[in-house]
Tab-separated table of C-alpha atoms in Angstrom:
chain	number	residue	atom	x	y	z
A	18	MET	CA	6.279	-20.039	-12.149
A	19	LYS	CA	3.014	-19.356	-13.044
A	20	ALA	CA	0.254	-19.214	-10.439
A	21	GLU	CA	-1.839	-22.098	-12.620
A	22	THR	CA	1.238	-24.462	-12.590
A	23	VAL	CA	1.516	-24.059	-9.030
A	24	ASN	CA	0.399	-26.420	-6.090
A	25	VAL	CA	0.246	-25.941	-2.586
A	26	THR	CA	-0.750	-27.933	0.506
A	27	LEU	CA	-2.343	-26.147	3.279
A	28	ARG	CA	-1.803	-28.178	6.955
A	29	ALA	CA	-2.089	-27.349	10.151
A	30	ILE	CA	0.872	-25.967	12.549
A	31	GLU	CA	2.893	-28.630	14.097
A	32	PRO	CA	5.416	-28.130	16.821
A	33	GLU	CA	8.542	-28.075	14.167
A	34	ASP	CA	6.756	-24.751	12.867
A	35	LEU	CA	7.798	-22.957	15.985
A	36	ASP	CA	11.256	-21.426	14.409
A	37	LEU	CA	8.682	-20.033	11.145
A	38	LEU	CA	5.905	-19.045	13.238
A	39	TYR	CA	8.786	-17.043	15.288
A	40	GLN	CA	10.367	-15.449	12.334
A	41	ILE	CA	7.137	-14.133	11.132
A	42	GLU	CA	5.235	-12.772	14.224
A	43	ASN	CA	8.670	-11.020	15.403
A	44	ASN	CA	9.138	-9.855	11.813
A	45	GLN	CA	8.655	-5.889	12.460
A	46	GLN	CA	8.210	-5.048	8.723
A	47	LEU	CA	5.016	-6.960	9.355
A	48	TRP	CA	3.647	-5.442	12.545
A	49	HIS	CA	2.307	-2.348	10.542
A	50	VAL	CA	-0.063	-4.414	8.488
A	51	GLY	CA	-1.666	-6.891	11.157
A	52	ALA	CA	-2.780	-6.267	14.742
A	53	THR	CA	0.295	-6.734	16.483
A	54	ASN	CA	2.955	-4.899	17.500
A	55	VAL	CA	4.683	-6.644	20.316
A	56	PRO	CA	7.216	-9.326	19.681
A	57	TYR	CA	6.223	-12.768	20.769
A	58	SER	CA	8.294	-15.515	23.081
A	59	ARG	CA	8.871	-18.727	21.726
A	60	TYR	CA	7.372	-19.772	24.994
A	61	THR	CA	4.017	-18.264	24.105
A	62	LEU	CA	4.061	-19.733	20.750
A	63	HIS	CA	5.063	-22.619	21.634
A	64	ASP	CA	1.933	-22.655	24.196
A	65	TYR	CA	0.103	-21.409	21.309
A	66	ILE	CA	0.653	-24.349	19.085
A	67	ALA	CA	0.258	-26.807	22.228
A	68	THR	CA	-3.129	-25.156	23.126
A	69	SER	CA	-4.616	-24.225	20.082
A	70	SER	CA	-7.848	-26.755	19.374
A	71	ASP	CA	-7.673	-26.227	15.752
A	72	ASP	CA	-11.566	-25.340	16.187
A	73	ILE	CA	-12.093	-22.133	14.737
A	74	TYR	CA	-15.614	-21.895	17.004
A	75	ALA	CA	-13.165	-22.041	19.966
A	76	ASP	CA	-10.353	-20.059	18.929
A	77	ARG	CA	-12.028	-17.538	16.506
A	78	GLN	CA	-9.097	-18.413	14.135
A	79	VAL	CA	-7.389	-21.141	12.275
A	80	ARG	CA	-3.621	-21.077	11.223
A	81	LEU	CA	-2.105	-22.983	8.500
A	82	ILE	CA	1.259	-23.687	6.929
A	83	ILE	CA	1.491	-23.504	3.108
A	84	GLU	CA	3.734	-26.145	1.419
A	85	SER	CA	5.077	-26.231	-1.672
A	86	ASP	CA	4.579	-29.972	-3.928
A	87	ASP	CA	8.545	-30.579	-2.883
A	88	HIS	CA	7.356	-29.919	0.932
A	89	GLN	CA	9.351	-26.815	1.402
A	90	THR	CA	7.552	-24.451	3.856
A	91	VAL	CA	6.768	-21.137	2.093
A	92	GLY	CA	4.423	-19.471	4.351
A	93	ILE	CA	1.788	-19.079	6.442
A	94	CYS	CA	-1.973	-18.174	5.863
A	95	ASP	CA	-4.739	-17.824	8.444
A	96	ILE	CA	-8.808	-17.062	8.910
A	97	VAL	CA	-8.829	-14.652	12.141
A	98	ARG	CA	-11.439	-12.812	13.812
A	99	PHE	CA	-14.244	-15.255	12.605
A	100	GLU	CA	-17.741	-13.874	13.687
A	101	PRO	CA	-19.721	-16.905	13.406
A	102	GLN	CA	-23.333	-15.033	13.901
A	103	HIS	CA	-21.916	-13.283	10.444
A	104	LEU	CA	-19.966	-16.030	8.969
A	105	ARG	CA	-17.520	-13.902	7.992
A	106	ALA	CA	-13.953	-13.545	8.725
A	107	GLU	CA	-10.530	-12.097	8.037
A	108	ALA	CA	-7.885	-13.612	5.738
A	109	GLY	CA	-4.185	-12.985	6.173
A	110	ILE	CA	-0.999	-14.416	4.320
A	111	VAL	CA	2.541	-14.196	4.672
A	112	ILE	CA	4.802	-15.790	2.166
A	113	MET	CA	8.775	-15.948	3.085
A	114	LYS	CA	10.732	-13.780	0.836
A	115	PRO	CA	12.475	-16.582	-1.139
A	116	TYR	CA	9.349	-17.624	-2.754
A	117	ARG	CA	7.334	-14.575	-3.338
A	118	ARG	CA	5.955	-13.689	-6.820
A	119	GLN	CA	6.002	-17.108	-7.739
A	120	GLY	CA	2.405	-17.905	-7.417
A	121	TYR	CA	2.562	-19.569	-3.944
A	122	ALA	CA	0.028	-16.696	-2.330
A	123	GLU	CA	-2.325	-17.101	-5.092
A	124	ALA	CA	-2.602	-20.858	-5.016
A	125	ALA	CA	-2.946	-20.460	-1.054
A	126	LEU	CA	-5.488	-18.183	-1.333
A	127	GLY	CA	-7.409	-20.255	-3.671
A	128	GLN	CA	-7.378	-23.058	-1.273
A	129	LEU	CA	-7.801	-20.945	1.814
A	130	ALA	CA	-11.181	-19.827	0.152
A	131	HIS	CA	-12.377	-23.255	-0.877
A	132	TYR	CA	-11.528	-24.587	2.859
A	133	ALA	CA	-13.682	-21.339	4.285
A	134	LEU	CA	-16.605	-22.235	1.966
A	135	SER	CA	-16.827	-26.229	1.661
A	136	ILE	CA	-15.589	-26.856	5.084
A	137	LEU	CA	-16.455	-23.912	7.292
A	138	HIS	CA	-19.593	-22.667	5.342
A	139	LEU	CA	-18.508	-19.048	5.364
A	140	HIS	CA	-20.535	-16.193	3.355
A	141	GLN	CA	-17.221	-14.027	3.079
A	142	LEU	CA	-13.781	-13.581	3.481
A	143	TYR	CA	-12.202	-9.977	3.896
A	144	ALA	CA	-8.736	-8.778	4.050
A	145	VAL	CA	-7.656	-5.101	4.871
A	146	VAL	CA	-4.716	-4.193	3.020
A	147	ALA	CA	-2.421	-1.199	3.582
A	148	ALA	CA	-3.228	1.109	0.430
A	149	ASP	CA	0.312	1.721	-1.045
A	150	ASN	CA	1.081	-2.350	-1.252
A	151	GLU	CA	0.299	-2.973	-4.858
A	152	PRO	CA	1.718	-6.603	-4.697
A	153	ALA	CA	-0.821	-7.295	-2.134
A	154	LEU	CA	-3.920	-5.680	-3.612
A	155	LYS	CA	-3.036	-7.453	-6.927
A	156	LEU	CA	-2.886	-10.876	-5.249
A	157	PHE	CA	-6.174	-10.312	-3.787
A	158	ARG	CA	-7.687	-8.986	-6.768
A	159	LYS	CA	-6.650	-12.016	-8.480
A	160	SER	CA	-7.968	-14.383	-5.616
A	161	GLY	CA	-11.503	-13.119	-6.240
A	162	PHE	CA	-11.511	-10.346	-3.704
A	163	SER	CA	-13.114	-6.880	-5.010
A	164	TYR	CA	-12.013	-3.477	-3.265
A	165	GLU	CA	-14.768	-2.204	-1.214
A	166	THR	CA	-13.736	0.992	0.878
A	167	GLN	CA	-10.631	3.144	1.942
A	168	LEU	CA	-9.840	3.327	5.349
A	169	ARG	CA	-7.743	6.739	6.144
A	170	ASP	CA	-4.848	6.558	9.018
A	171	TRP	CA	-5.951	3.273	9.345
A	172	LEU	CA	-2.366	1.166	9.611
A	173	PHE	CA	0.308	2.962	12.076
A	174	ASP	CA	3.912	2.256	11.827
A	175	GLY	CA	5.221	3.810	14.608
A	176	HIS	CA	6.042	7.097	13.367
A	177	ASN	CA	3.276	7.409	10.247
A	178	TYR	CA	-0.461	6.652	9.593
A	179	ALA	CA	-1.318	5.190	6.232
A	180	ASP	CA	-4.722	4.571	4.476
A	181	ALA	CA	-5.605	0.643	4.203
A	182	VAL	CA	-8.239	-0.839	1.913
A	183	VAL	CA	-10.954	-3.302	2.660
A	184	MET	CA	-11.187	-6.153	0.278
A	185	GLN	CA	-13.973	-8.977	0.338
A	186	ARG	CA	-14.507	-12.094	-1.488
A	187	PHE	CA	-18.019	-13.648	-1.334
A	188	LEU	CA	-17.850	-17.478	-1.428
């Protein structure tokens, strides 16, 4: 499938998404690219879903489920580290393995950027991507993000440090 033929819907997280959230947040292969390095309990994630205000000003983040046209959950994307004074935030995305390289990520990032501009009125989104993660670097470039700088030894996987790239998209 090509990205231009893929349509996705971004929707709020529902209690039924607990298993997906649990699977993604506890996937140790993803920890080195994010800011978490501890497993989350089902209780903690259930509490997050139940108490999230869905207000980016209160929560400083918004997490959205990515659904395909046939209502299959294909991943999750988020806007985190929202800074209202500077009107910027970090974008993140995880596509489940069976749905990767099919255009879902590009379609979702396009919708996320539109939401960030049209609804949240952000000036910019940025992403911190492992320098050796070519698929993610390519995805963000195709989605309008530009390479800004490289951060040495920025990501730690428990054994080794890796460089990261900061990418920005001005909206």
